[in-house]
Amino acid sequence: MVVVEGVYSMEGHICRLPEIAKIAEDYSAFSVLDDAHGFGVLGRQGRGTVDHFGLNEKVDVICGSLSKSLASTGGFVAGTRDVIEYLRSHSKQTIFSAALSPSQAATAMAALEIMQTEPEHHERLWSNTRKYRAILKNLGLDTWESETPAVPIVLGSKERVYPSGRPCSKRVCSPCCRSPRRCRRARISSAPPSRRCTPTNSLNASPTRWRTR
Ligand SMILES: Cc1ncc(COP(=O)(O)O)c(C=O)c1O
C-alpha cells in the first residue's frame, strides 16, 4: 500500500503524485492520499490534489479533514462503494467511533456547497497567497519554496521564532509553542477573511506554527 499526503502542511509543498501513482501502479499497490491540506485549495473549485494533477482515476482512496477548508470537525474517506463497505465493516476506527454530529455534518455540507458555487473565495485564497508570499519575499524571508497557502517562514533558530510571533499575536494570530526545544520555523497560513486564525502547536513536527482552522 502506498500512503501519501497531498500537501505537506509544514512546508507547503505539493506531493509528486504523478511519480508516486506510477510507482503504485507498477507494483499493483493500493494507493491512499491524505488530502487534508489539498482539499479546498488545489484543483478545480478546490477539489484537491488528484484533480490538480488530473489523476482522479489513479488513486484508490482519498481521505481528508473537515476541519480545514470545510470549517467543521471530523473527516472523510472517499473510495469505491466496495472499499467503503469494507471499511464500514472491518475498520476498528470506524466501528468503535461515534458518528459525526448533525451540526458537524451540516456545517461541512454548507461549506462544500459554498466551495462549489462561490468560486471567488478560492480565487481570493490564491490571490492572498501570492500577495503574502511576495511580501515575505520582499522582506528577505525564506519560505522554503512553498507552493500553496501553507507558507513556512524558515527562521533558523528558536531564538528568532519567539520574537517573530509577538506582532502576530496583536492581530489575528497568537503564537503557541509548548515545546520550545526544537522550534525552527513559524508558519502562518493565508485564508479568506471569513476564517480566523487559531494557534496550534506541532510537537511531533517540532516547529512553531500558526494555522487556520
Ligand atoms: C495530513 C493531515 N491529515 C489529517 C489531519 C487531521 O486533521 P484534523 O484536525 O481534522 O484531525 C491533519 C491535521 O493537520 C493533517 O495535517
Coordinates of N, CA and C and ligand atoms in Angstrom, one line a residue:
M1 N 0.8 -1.2 0.0 CA 0.0 0.0 0.0 C 0.9 1.3 0.0
V2 N 0.5 2.2 -0.8 CA 1.3 3.5 -0.8 C 0.4 4.6 -0.2
V3 N 0.9 5.2 0.8 CA 0.1 6.2 1.5 C 0.9 7.5 1.5
V4 N 0.2 8.6 1.0 CA 1.0 9.8 0.8 C 0.1 11.0 1.1
E5 N 0.7 12.1 1.5 CA -0.1 13.4 1.7 C -0.1 14.2 0.4
G6 N -1.2 14.9 0.2 CA -1.3 15.7 -1.0 C -0.5 17.0 -0.9
V7 N -0.6 17.7 0.3 CA 0.1 18.9 0.5 C 0.8 18.7 1.9
Y8 N 2.1 19.0 2.0 CA 2.8 18.9 3.2 C 2.6 20.2 4.0
S9 N 1.9 20.0 5.2 CA 1.4 21.2 5.9 C 2.4 22.1 6.5
M10 N 3.6 21.6 6.8 CA 4.6 22.4 7.4 C 5.6 23.0 6.3
E11 N 5.5 22.5 5.1 CA 6.4 23.0 4.1 C 5.6 23.7 3.0
G12 N 4.4 23.3 2.8 CA 3.6 23.9 1.7 C 3.9 23.3 0.4
H13 N 4.6 22.2 0.4 CA 5.0 21.5 -0.9 C 3.8 20.6 -1.3
I14 N 3.7 20.4 -2.6 CA 2.7 19.5 -3.2 C 3.4 18.2 -3.5
C15 N 2.8 17.1 -3.1 CA 3.5 15.8 -3.3 C 3.6 15.5 -4.8
R16 N 4.6 14.7 -5.1 CA 4.9 14.4 -6.6 C 4.0 13.2 -6.9
L17 N 2.7 13.5 -7.0 CA 1.7 12.5 -7.2 C 1.8 11.7 -8.5
P18 N 2.2 12.3 -9.6 CA 2.3 11.5 -10.9 C 3.3 10.4 -10.7
E19 N 4.5 10.8 -10.1 CA 5.5 9.7 -10.0 C 5.1 8.7 -9.0
I20 N 4.4 9.1 -7.9 CA 4.1 8.2 -6.8 C 2.9 7.3 -7.3
A21 N 2.0 7.8 -8.0 CA 0.9 7.0 -8.6 C 1.4 6.0 -9.6
K22 N 2.5 6.4 -10.3 CA 3.1 5.5 -11.3 C 3.7 4.3 -10.6
I23 N 4.4 4.6 -9.5 CA 5.1 3.5 -8.7 C 4.0 2.6 -8.1
A24 N 2.9 3.1 -7.6 CA 1.9 2.3 -7.1 C 1.3 1.4 -8.2
E25 N 1.1 2.0 -9.3 CA 0.6 1.2 -10.4 C 1.6 0.1 -10.8
D26 N 2.9 0.4 -11.0 CA 3.9 -0.6 -11.4 C 3.9 -1.7 -10.4
Y27 N 3.7 -1.5 -9.1 CA 3.8 -2.6 -8.1 C 2.4 -3.1 -7.7
S28 N 1.4 -2.7 -8.5 CA 0.0 -3.1 -8.1 C -0.3 -2.8 -6.7
A29 N 0.1 -1.7 -6.2 CA -0.1 -1.3 -4.8 C -1.4 -0.5 -4.7
F30 N -2.1 -0.7 -3.6 CA -3.3 0.1 -3.3 C -2.8 1.5 -2.9
S31 N -3.4 2.6 -3.4 CA -2.9 3.9 -3.1 C -3.9 4.7 -2.3
V32 N -3.4 5.4 -1.3 CA -4.2 6.2 -0.4 C -3.6 7.6 -0.3
L33 N -4.4 8.7 -0.5 CA -4.0 10.0 -0.4 C -4.7 10.8 0.7
D34 N -3.9 11.3 1.6 CA -4.4 12.1 2.7 C -4.4 13.6 2.2
D35 N -5.5 14.1 1.8 CA -5.6 15.4 1.2 C -6.1 16.5 2.2
A36 N -5.8 16.3 3.4 CA -6.3 17.3 4.5 C -5.9 18.7 4.1
H37 N -4.7 18.9 3.5 CA -4.3 20.3 3.2 C -4.4 20.6 1.7
G38 N -4.9 19.7 0.9 CA -5.0 19.9 -0.6 C -6.5 20.2 -0.9
F39 N -7.4 19.6 -0.2 CA -8.8 19.7 -0.4 C -9.2 21.2 -0.1
G40 N -9.9 21.8 -1.0 CA -10.4 23.2 -0.8 C -9.3 24.2 -1.3
V41 N -8.1 23.6 -1.7 CA -7.0 24.5 -2.0 C -6.6 24.3 -3.5
L42 N -6.3 23.0 -3.8 CA -5.8 22.7 -5.2 C -6.9 22.2 -6.1
G43 N -6.7 22.3 -7.4 CA -7.6 21.7 -8.3 C -8.8 22.6 -8.6
R44 N -9.6 22.2 -9.6 CA -10.8 23.0 -9.9 C -11.7 23.1 -8.7
Q45 N -12.2 24.3 -8.4 CA -13.1 24.5 -7.2 C -12.5 23.9 -5.9
G46 N -11.2 23.7 -5.9 CA -10.6 23.2 -4.7 C -10.9 21.7 -4.5
R47 N -11.0 21.0 -5.6 CA -11.3 19.6 -5.5 C -10.1 18.7 -5.0
G48 N -9.0 19.3 -4.9 CA -7.9 18.6 -4.3 C -6.7 18.2 -5.2
T49 N -5.8 17.5 -4.6 CA -4.5 17.2 -5.2 C -4.7 16.3 -6.5
V50 N -5.5 15.3 -6.4 CA -5.7 14.5 -7.5 C -6.3 15.2 -8.7
D51 N -7.2 16.2 -8.5 CA -7.7 17.0 -9.5 C -6.7 17.9 -10.1
H52 N -5.9 18.5 -9.2 CA -4.8 19.4 -9.6 C -3.9 18.7 -10.7
F53 N -3.6 17.4 -10.5 CA -2.8 16.6 -11.4 C -3.6 15.9 -12.5
G54 N -4.9 16.0 -12.4 CA -5.8 15.2 -13.4 C -5.6 13.7 -13.2
L55 N -5.5 13.3 -11.9 CA -5.3 11.8 -11.7 C -6.4 11.2 -10.9
N56 N -7.6 11.6 -11.2 CA -8.8 11.2 -10.4 C -9.0 9.7 -10.5
E57 N -8.6 9.0 -11.6 CA -8.8 7.6 -11.6 C -7.6 6.8 -11.1
K58 N -6.6 7.5 -10.6 CA -5.3 6.7 -10.3 C -5.1 6.5 -8.8
V59 N -6.0 7.1 -8.0 CA -5.8 7.0 -6.5 C -7.0 6.2 -6.0
D60 N -6.7 5.2 -5.2 CA -7.8 4.3 -4.7 C -8.7 5.0 -3.7
V61 N -8.0 5.6 -2.7 CA -8.8 6.2 -1.6 C -8.2 7.6 -1.3
I62 N -9.2 8.5 -1.2 CA -8.8 9.9 -0.8 C -9.4 10.1 0.6
C63 N -8.6 10.5 1.5 CA -9.2 10.9 2.8 C -8.8 12.4 3.1
G64 N -9.6 13.0 3.9 CA -9.4 14.4 4.2 C -10.0 14.8 5.5
S65 N -9.8 16.0 5.9 CA -10.3 16.5 7.1 C -11.5 17.5 6.8
L66 N -12.4 17.5 7.7 CA -13.5 18.6 7.5 C -13.1 19.8 8.3
S67 N -12.0 19.7 9.0 CA -11.7 20.8 10.0 C -10.8 22.0 9.3
K68 N -10.5 21.8 8.0 CA -9.7 22.9 7.5 C -10.6 23.7 6.5
S69 N -10.5 23.4 5.2 CA -11.3 24.3 4.3 C -12.8 24.2 4.5
L70 N -13.3 23.1 5.2 CA -14.8 23.0 5.3 C -15.2 23.5 6.7
A71 N -14.3 24.1 7.5 CA -14.7 24.8 8.7 C -15.6 24.0 9.7
S72 N -15.4 22.7 9.7 CA -16.1 21.9 10.7 C -15.1 21.0 11.5
T73 N -15.5 19.9 11.9 CA -14.6 18.9 12.5 C -14.9 17.5 12.0
G74 N -14.0 16.6 12.1 CA -14.2 15.3 11.6 C -13.5 15.1 10.3
G75 N -13.8 14.0 9.6 CA -13.0 13.8 8.4 C -13.9 12.9 7.4
F76 N -13.3 12.6 6.3 CA -14.0 11.8 5.3 C -13.0 10.8 4.6
V77 N -13.6 9.7 4.2 CA -12.8 8.8 3.4 C -13.6 8.5 2.1
A78 N -13.0 8.7 0.9 CA -13.7 8.6 -0.3 C -13.1 7.5 -1.1
G79 N -13.9 6.6 -1.7 CA -13.4 5.5 -2.5 C -14.5 4.8 -3.2
T80 N -14.3 3.7 -3.8 CA -15.3 2.9 -4.4 C -16.3 2.4 -3.4
R81 N -17.5 2.0 -3.8 CA -18.5 1.5 -2.9 C -18.0 0.3 -2.1
D82 N -17.3 -0.6 -2.9 CA -16.7 -1.8 -2.2 C -15.7 -1.5 -1.1
V83 N -14.9 -0.5 -1.4 CA -13.8 -0.2 -0.4 C -14.5 0.4 0.8
I84 N -15.5 1.3 0.6 CA -16.2 2.0 1.7 C -17.0 0.9 2.5
E85 N -17.6 0.0 1.8 CA -18.3 -1.1 2.6 C -17.4 -1.9 3.4
Y86 N -16.2 -2.2 2.8 CA -15.2 -3.0 3.5 C -14.8 -2.2 4.8
L87 N -14.5 -1.0 4.7 CA -14.0 -0.2 5.8 C -15.1 -0.1 6.9
R88 N -16.4 0.0 6.4 CA -17.5 0.1 7.4 C -17.6 -1.1 8.2
S89 N -17.3 -2.3 7.7 CA -17.5 -3.5 8.5 C -16.2 -4.0 9.1
H90 N -15.0 -3.5 8.6 CA -13.8 -4.0 9.2 C -12.9 -3.0 9.9
S91 N -13.1 -1.7 9.7 CA -12.2 -0.8 10.3 C -12.6 -0.5 11.7
K92 N -11.7 -0.9 12.6 CA -12.0 -0.7 14.1 C -12.2 0.8 14.4
Q93 N -11.4 1.7 13.7 CA -11.5 3.1 13.9 C -12.9 3.6 13.6
T94 N -13.6 3.0 12.6 CA -14.9 3.4 12.3 C -15.9 2.7 13.2
I95 N -15.7 1.4 13.4 CA -16.7 0.7 14.2 C -16.8 1.2 15.6
F96 N -15.7 1.6 16.2 CA -15.7 2.0 17.6 C -15.7 3.5 17.8
S97 N -16.0 4.2 16.8 CA -16.1 5.7 16.9 C -17.5 6.2 16.8
A98 N -17.8 7.2 17.5 CA -19.2 7.8 17.3 C -19.2 8.5 16.0
A99 N -20.4 8.6 15.4 CA -20.6 9.2 14.1 C -20.5 10.7 14.3
L100 N -20.3 11.4 13.1 CA -20.3 12.9 13.1 C -21.6 13.4 13.7
S101 N -21.6 14.4 14.4 CA -22.8 15.0 14.9 C -23.5 15.7 13.7
P102 N -24.9 15.8 13.8 CA -25.6 16.5 12.7 C -25.1 17.9 12.4
S103 N -24.7 18.6 13.5 CA -24.2 20.0 13.2 C -22.9 20.0 12.5
Q104 N -22.0 19.1 12.8 CA -20.7 19.0 12.1 C -20.9 18.7 10.6
A105 N -21.8 17.7 10.4 CA -22.1 17.3 9.0 C -22.8 18.5 8.2
A106 N -23.7 19.2 8.9 CA -24.4 20.3 8.2 C -23.4 21.4 7.9
T107 N -22.5 21.7 8.8 CA -21.5 22.8 8.6 C -20.7 22.4 7.4
A108 N -20.2 21.2 7.4 CA -19.3 20.8 6.3 C -20.0 20.8 4.9
M109 N -21.3 20.4 5.0 CA -22.1 20.3 3.7 C -22.3 21.8 3.2
A110 N -22.6 22.7 4.1 CA -22.8 24.1 3.7 C -21.5 24.7 3.2
A111 N -20.4 24.3 3.8 CA -19.1 24.9 3.3 C -18.8 24.3 1.9
L112 N -19.1 23.0 1.7 CA -18.9 22.3 0.4 C -19.7 23.0 -0.7
E113 N -21.0 23.3 -0.3 CA -21.9 24.0 -1.2 C -21.3 25.3 -1.6
I114 N -20.7 26.1 -0.7 CA -20.1 27.4 -1.0 C -18.9 27.2 -1.9
M115 N -18.1 26.2 -1.6 CA -16.9 25.9 -2.4 C -17.3 25.7 -3.8
Q116 N -18.4 25.0 -4.0 CA -18.8 24.6 -5.4 C -19.6 25.8 -6.1
T117 N -20.2 26.7 -5.4 CA -21.0 27.7 -6.0 C -20.4 29.1 -6.0
E118 N -19.4 29.3 -5.1 CA -18.9 30.7 -5.0 C -17.4 30.6 -5.2
P119 N -16.9 30.6 -6.4 CA -15.5 30.4 -6.7 C -14.6 31.6 -6.3
E120 N -15.3 32.7 -5.9 CA -14.5 33.9 -5.6 C -13.6 33.6 -4.3
H121 N -14.1 32.8 -3.4 CA -13.3 32.5 -2.2 C -12.0 31.8 -2.5
H122 N -12.1 30.8 -3.4 CA -11.0 30.0 -3.8 C -10.0 31.0 -4.6
E123 N -10.6 31.8 -5.4 CA -9.7 32.8 -6.2 C -9.0 33.7 -5.2
R124 N -9.8 34.2 -4.2 CA -9.2 35.1 -3.2 C -8.1 34.4 -2.4
L125 N -8.3 33.2 -2.0 CA -7.3 32.4 -1.3 C -6.0 32.5 -2.0
W126 N -6.0 32.2 -3.4 CA -4.8 32.2 -4.1 C -4.2 33.6 -4.4
S127 N -5.1 34.6 -4.5 CA -4.5 35.9 -4.7 C -3.9 36.4 -3.4
N128 N -4.6 36.1 -2.3 CA -4.0 36.4 -1.0 C -2.6 35.7 -0.8
T129 N -2.6 34.4 -1.2 CA -1.4 33.7 -1.0 C -0.2 34.3 -1.8
R130 N -0.5 34.7 -3.1 CA 0.5 35.3 -3.9 C 1.0 36.6 -3.3
K131 N 0.0 37.4 -2.8 CA 0.4 38.7 -2.2 C 1.3 38.4 -1.0
Y132 N 0.8 37.5 -0.2 CA 1.5 37.2 1.1 C 3.0 36.7 0.8
R133 N 3.1 35.8 -0.2 CA 4.4 35.3 -0.5 C 5.3 36.4 -1.0
A134 N 4.7 37.3 -1.8 CA 5.5 38.5 -2.3 C 6.0 39.4 -1.2
I135 N 5.1 39.6 -0.2 CA 5.5 40.4 0.9 C 6.7 39.8 1.7
L136 N 6.5 38.5 1.9 CA 7.6 37.8 2.7 C 8.9 37.8 1.9
K137 N 8.8 37.6 0.6 CA 10.0 37.6 -0.3 C 10.7 39.0 -0.2
N138 N 9.8 40.1 -0.3 CA 10.4 41.4 -0.2 C 11.1 41.7 1.1
L139 N 10.6 41.0 2.1 CA 11.3 41.1 3.5 C 12.5 40.3 3.6
G140 N 12.8 39.5 2.5 CA 14.0 38.7 2.5 C 13.8 37.4 3.4
L141 N 12.6 37.0 3.6 CA 12.3 35.8 4.4 C 12.3 34.5 3.5
D142 N 12.8 33.5 4.1 CA 12.9 32.2 3.4 C 11.6 31.4 3.6
T143 N 10.8 31.2 2.5 CA 9.6 30.5 2.6 C 9.7 29.1 2.0
W144 N 10.9 28.6 1.9 CA 11.2 27.2 1.5 C 10.4 26.8 0.3
E145 N 10.3 27.7 -0.7 CA 9.7 27.4 -2.0 C 8.3 26.8 -1.8
S146 N 7.5 27.3 -0.8 CA 6.2 26.8 -0.6 C 5.4 27.0 -1.9
E147 N 4.5 26.0 -2.3 CA 3.7 26.2 -3.5 C 2.2 26.4 -3.2
T148 N 1.9 26.5 -1.9 CA 0.5 26.5 -1.5 C 0.3 27.6 -0.4
P149 N -1.0 27.7 0.1 CA -1.2 28.7 1.1 C -0.6 28.4 2.5
A150 N -0.1 27.2 2.6 CA 0.7 26.8 3.8 C 2.1 27.3 3.6
V151 N 2.5 28.4 4.3 CA 3.8 29.0 4.0 C 4.7 29.0 5.2
P152 N 5.7 28.2 5.2 CA 6.7 28.3 6.3 C 7.6 29.5 6.2
I153 N 7.9 30.0 7.4 CA 9.0 31.1 7.4 C 10.1 30.4 8.1
V154 N 11.1 30.1 7.4 CA 12.3 29.4 8.0 C 13.2 30.4 8.6
L155 N 13.2 30.4 10.0 CA 13.9 31.4 10.7 C 15.3 30.9 11.2
G156 N 15.4 29.6 11.3 CA 16.7 29.0 11.6 C 17.0 28.7 13.0
S157 N 16.4 29.4 13.9 CA 16.6 29.1 15.3 C 15.4 29.5 16.2
K158 N 15.2 28.8 17.3 CA 14.1 29.1 18.1 C 14.2 30.5 18.7
E159 N 15.3 31.0 18.9 CA 15.5 32.4 19.4 C 14.9 33.4 18.5
R160 N 14.9 33.1 17.2 CA 14.3 34.0 16.2 C 12.8 33.7 16.1
V161 N 12.4 32.5 16.4 CA 10.9 32.2 16.2 C 10.1 32.9 17.2
Y162 N 10.5 33.0 18.5 CA 9.6 33.5 19.5 C 9.3 35.0 19.3
P163 N 10.3 35.9 19.1 CA 10.0 37.3 18.9 C 9.2 37.5 17.7
S164 N 9.3 36.6 16.7 CA 8.6 36.8 15.4 C 7.1 36.7 15.6
G165 N 6.7 35.9 16.7 CA 5.3 35.7 16.9 C 4.6 36.9 17.6
R166 N 5.4 37.7 18.3 CA 4.7 38.8 19.1 C 3.8 39.8 18.3
P167 N 4.4 40.3 17.2 CA 3.5 41.3 16.5 C 2.2 40.6 16.0
C168 N 2.4 39.3 15.6 CA 1.3 38.5 15.1 C 0.2 38.4 16.1
S169 N 0.5 38.2 17.4 CA -0.5 37.9 18.4 C -1.4 39.1 18.6
K170 N -0.9 40.3 18.3 CA -1.7 41.5 18.4 C -2.7 41.6 17.3
R171 N -2.6 40.9 16.3 CA -3.6 41.0 15.2 C -4.5 39.7 15.2
V172 N -4.2 38.8 14.2 CA -5.2 37.7 14.1 C -4.6 36.4 14.7
C173 N -3.4 36.3 14.9 CA -2.8 35.0 15.3 C -2.1 35.1 16.7
S174 N -2.2 34.1 17.4 CA -1.4 34.1 18.7 C -0.3 33.0 18.6
P175 N 0.9 33.3 19.0 CA 1.9 32.2 18.9 C 1.6 31.2 20.1
C176 N 1.9 30.0 19.8 CA 1.7 29.0 20.8 C 2.7 27.9 20.6
C177 N 3.6 27.8 21.5 CA 4.6 26.7 21.4 C 4.9 26.2 22.8
R178 N 4.3 25.0 23.1 CA 4.6 24.4 24.4 C 5.9 23.7 24.5
S179 N 6.4 23.4 23.3 CA 7.7 22.6 23.4 C 8.8 23.4 22.7
P180 N 9.4 24.3 23.4 CA 10.3 25.3 22.7 C 11.6 24.6 22.2
R181 N 11.9 23.4 22.6 CA 13.2 22.9 22.4 C 13.7 22.9 20.9
R182 N 12.8 22.5 20.0 CA 13.3 22.3 18.7 C 12.6 23.2 17.6
C183 N 12.0 24.3 18.1 CA 11.3 25.2 17.1 C 12.3 25.9 16.2
R184 N 12.0 25.8 14.9 CA 12.9 26.5 13.9 C 12.1 27.3 13.0
R185 N 10.8 27.0 12.8 CA 10.0 27.6 11.8 C 8.7 28.2 12.3
A186 N 8.3 29.3 11.8 CA 7.0 29.8 12.0 C 6.2 29.5 10.8
R187 N 4.9 29.2 10.9 CA 4.1 29.0 9.7 C 2.8 29.8 9.9
I188 N 2.5 30.6 9.0 CA 1.2 31.3 9.0 C 0.5 31.0 7.7
S189 N -0.7 30.5 7.8 CA -1.5 30.2 6.5 C -2.4 31.3 6.2
S190 N -2.4 31.7 4.9 CA -3.4 32.7 4.5 C -4.7 32.1 4.3
A191 N -5.8 32.8 4.4 CA -7.1 32.3 4.3 C -8.1 33.4 4.0
P192 N -9.2 33.1 3.4 CA -10.2 34.2 3.2 C -10.5 34.9 4.5
P193 N -11.0 36.1 4.5 CA -11.2 36.9 5.7 C -12.2 36.3 6.7
S194 N -13.1 35.5 6.1 CA -14.1 34.9 7.0 C -13.6 33.9 8.0
R195 N -12.4 33.5 7.7 CA -11.8 32.5 8.6 C -10.7 33.1 9.5
R196 N -10.9 32.8 10.8 CA -10.0 33.4 11.8 C -8.8 32.4 12.0
C197 N -7.7 33.0 12.3 CA -6.5 32.2 12.7 C -6.6 31.7 14.1
T198 N -6.3 30.5 14.3 CA -6.2 30.0 15.7 C -4.8 29.4 15.9
P199 N -4.3 29.5 17.0 CA -2.9 29.0 17.2 C -3.0 27.4 17.4
T200 N -2.0 26.8 16.8 CA -1.9 25.4 17.1 C -0.4 25.1 17.3
N201 N -0.1 24.0 17.8 CA 1.3 23.7 18.0 C 1.5 22.3 17.5
S202 N 2.7 22.1 17.0 CA 3.0 20.8 16.5 C 4.2 20.2 17.3
L203 N 4.0 19.3 18.2 CA 5.1 18.8 19.0 C 5.9 17.8 18.2
N204 N 5.2 17.0 17.4 CA 6.0 16.0 16.6 C 6.8 16.6 15.5
A205 N 6.2 17.6 14.8 CA 7.0 18.2 13.7 C 7.9 19.2 14.1
S206 N 7.9 19.6 15.4 CA 8.9 20.5 16.0 C 8.7 22.0 15.8
P207 N 8.3 22.5 14.7 CA 8.3 24.0 14.6 C 7.1 24.6 15.3
T208 N 7.2 25.9 15.6 CA 6.0 26.6 16.0 C 5.2 26.9 14.8
R209 N 3.9 26.8 14.8 CA 3.1 27.2 13.6 C 1.8 27.8 14.0
W210 N 1.4 28.7 13.2 CA 0.1 29.3 13.3 C -0.7 28.9 12.1
R211 N -1.9 28.3 12.3 CA -2.6 27.9 11.1 C -4.0 28.2 11.2
T212 N -4.7 28.2 10.1 CA -6.1 28.5 10.1 C -6.9 27.2 10.4
R213 N -8.1 27.3 11.0 CA -8.9 26.2 11.2 C -10.3 26.5 10.7
Ligands
LIG1 C1 -2.1 15.5 6.7 C2 -3.1 15.6 7.8 N1 -4.1 14.7 7.9 C3 -5.0 14.7 8.8 C4 -5.0 15.7 9.8 C5 -6.1 15.7 10.9 O1 -6.9 16.7 10.8 P1 -8.0 17.0 11.9 O2 -7.5 18.3 12.5 O3 -9.3 17.1 11.3 O4 -7.9 15.9 12.9 C6 -4.0 16.7 9.7 C7 -4.0 17.8 10.7 O5 -3.5 18.8 10.5 C8 -3.1 16.6 8.7 O6 -2.1 17.5 8.6

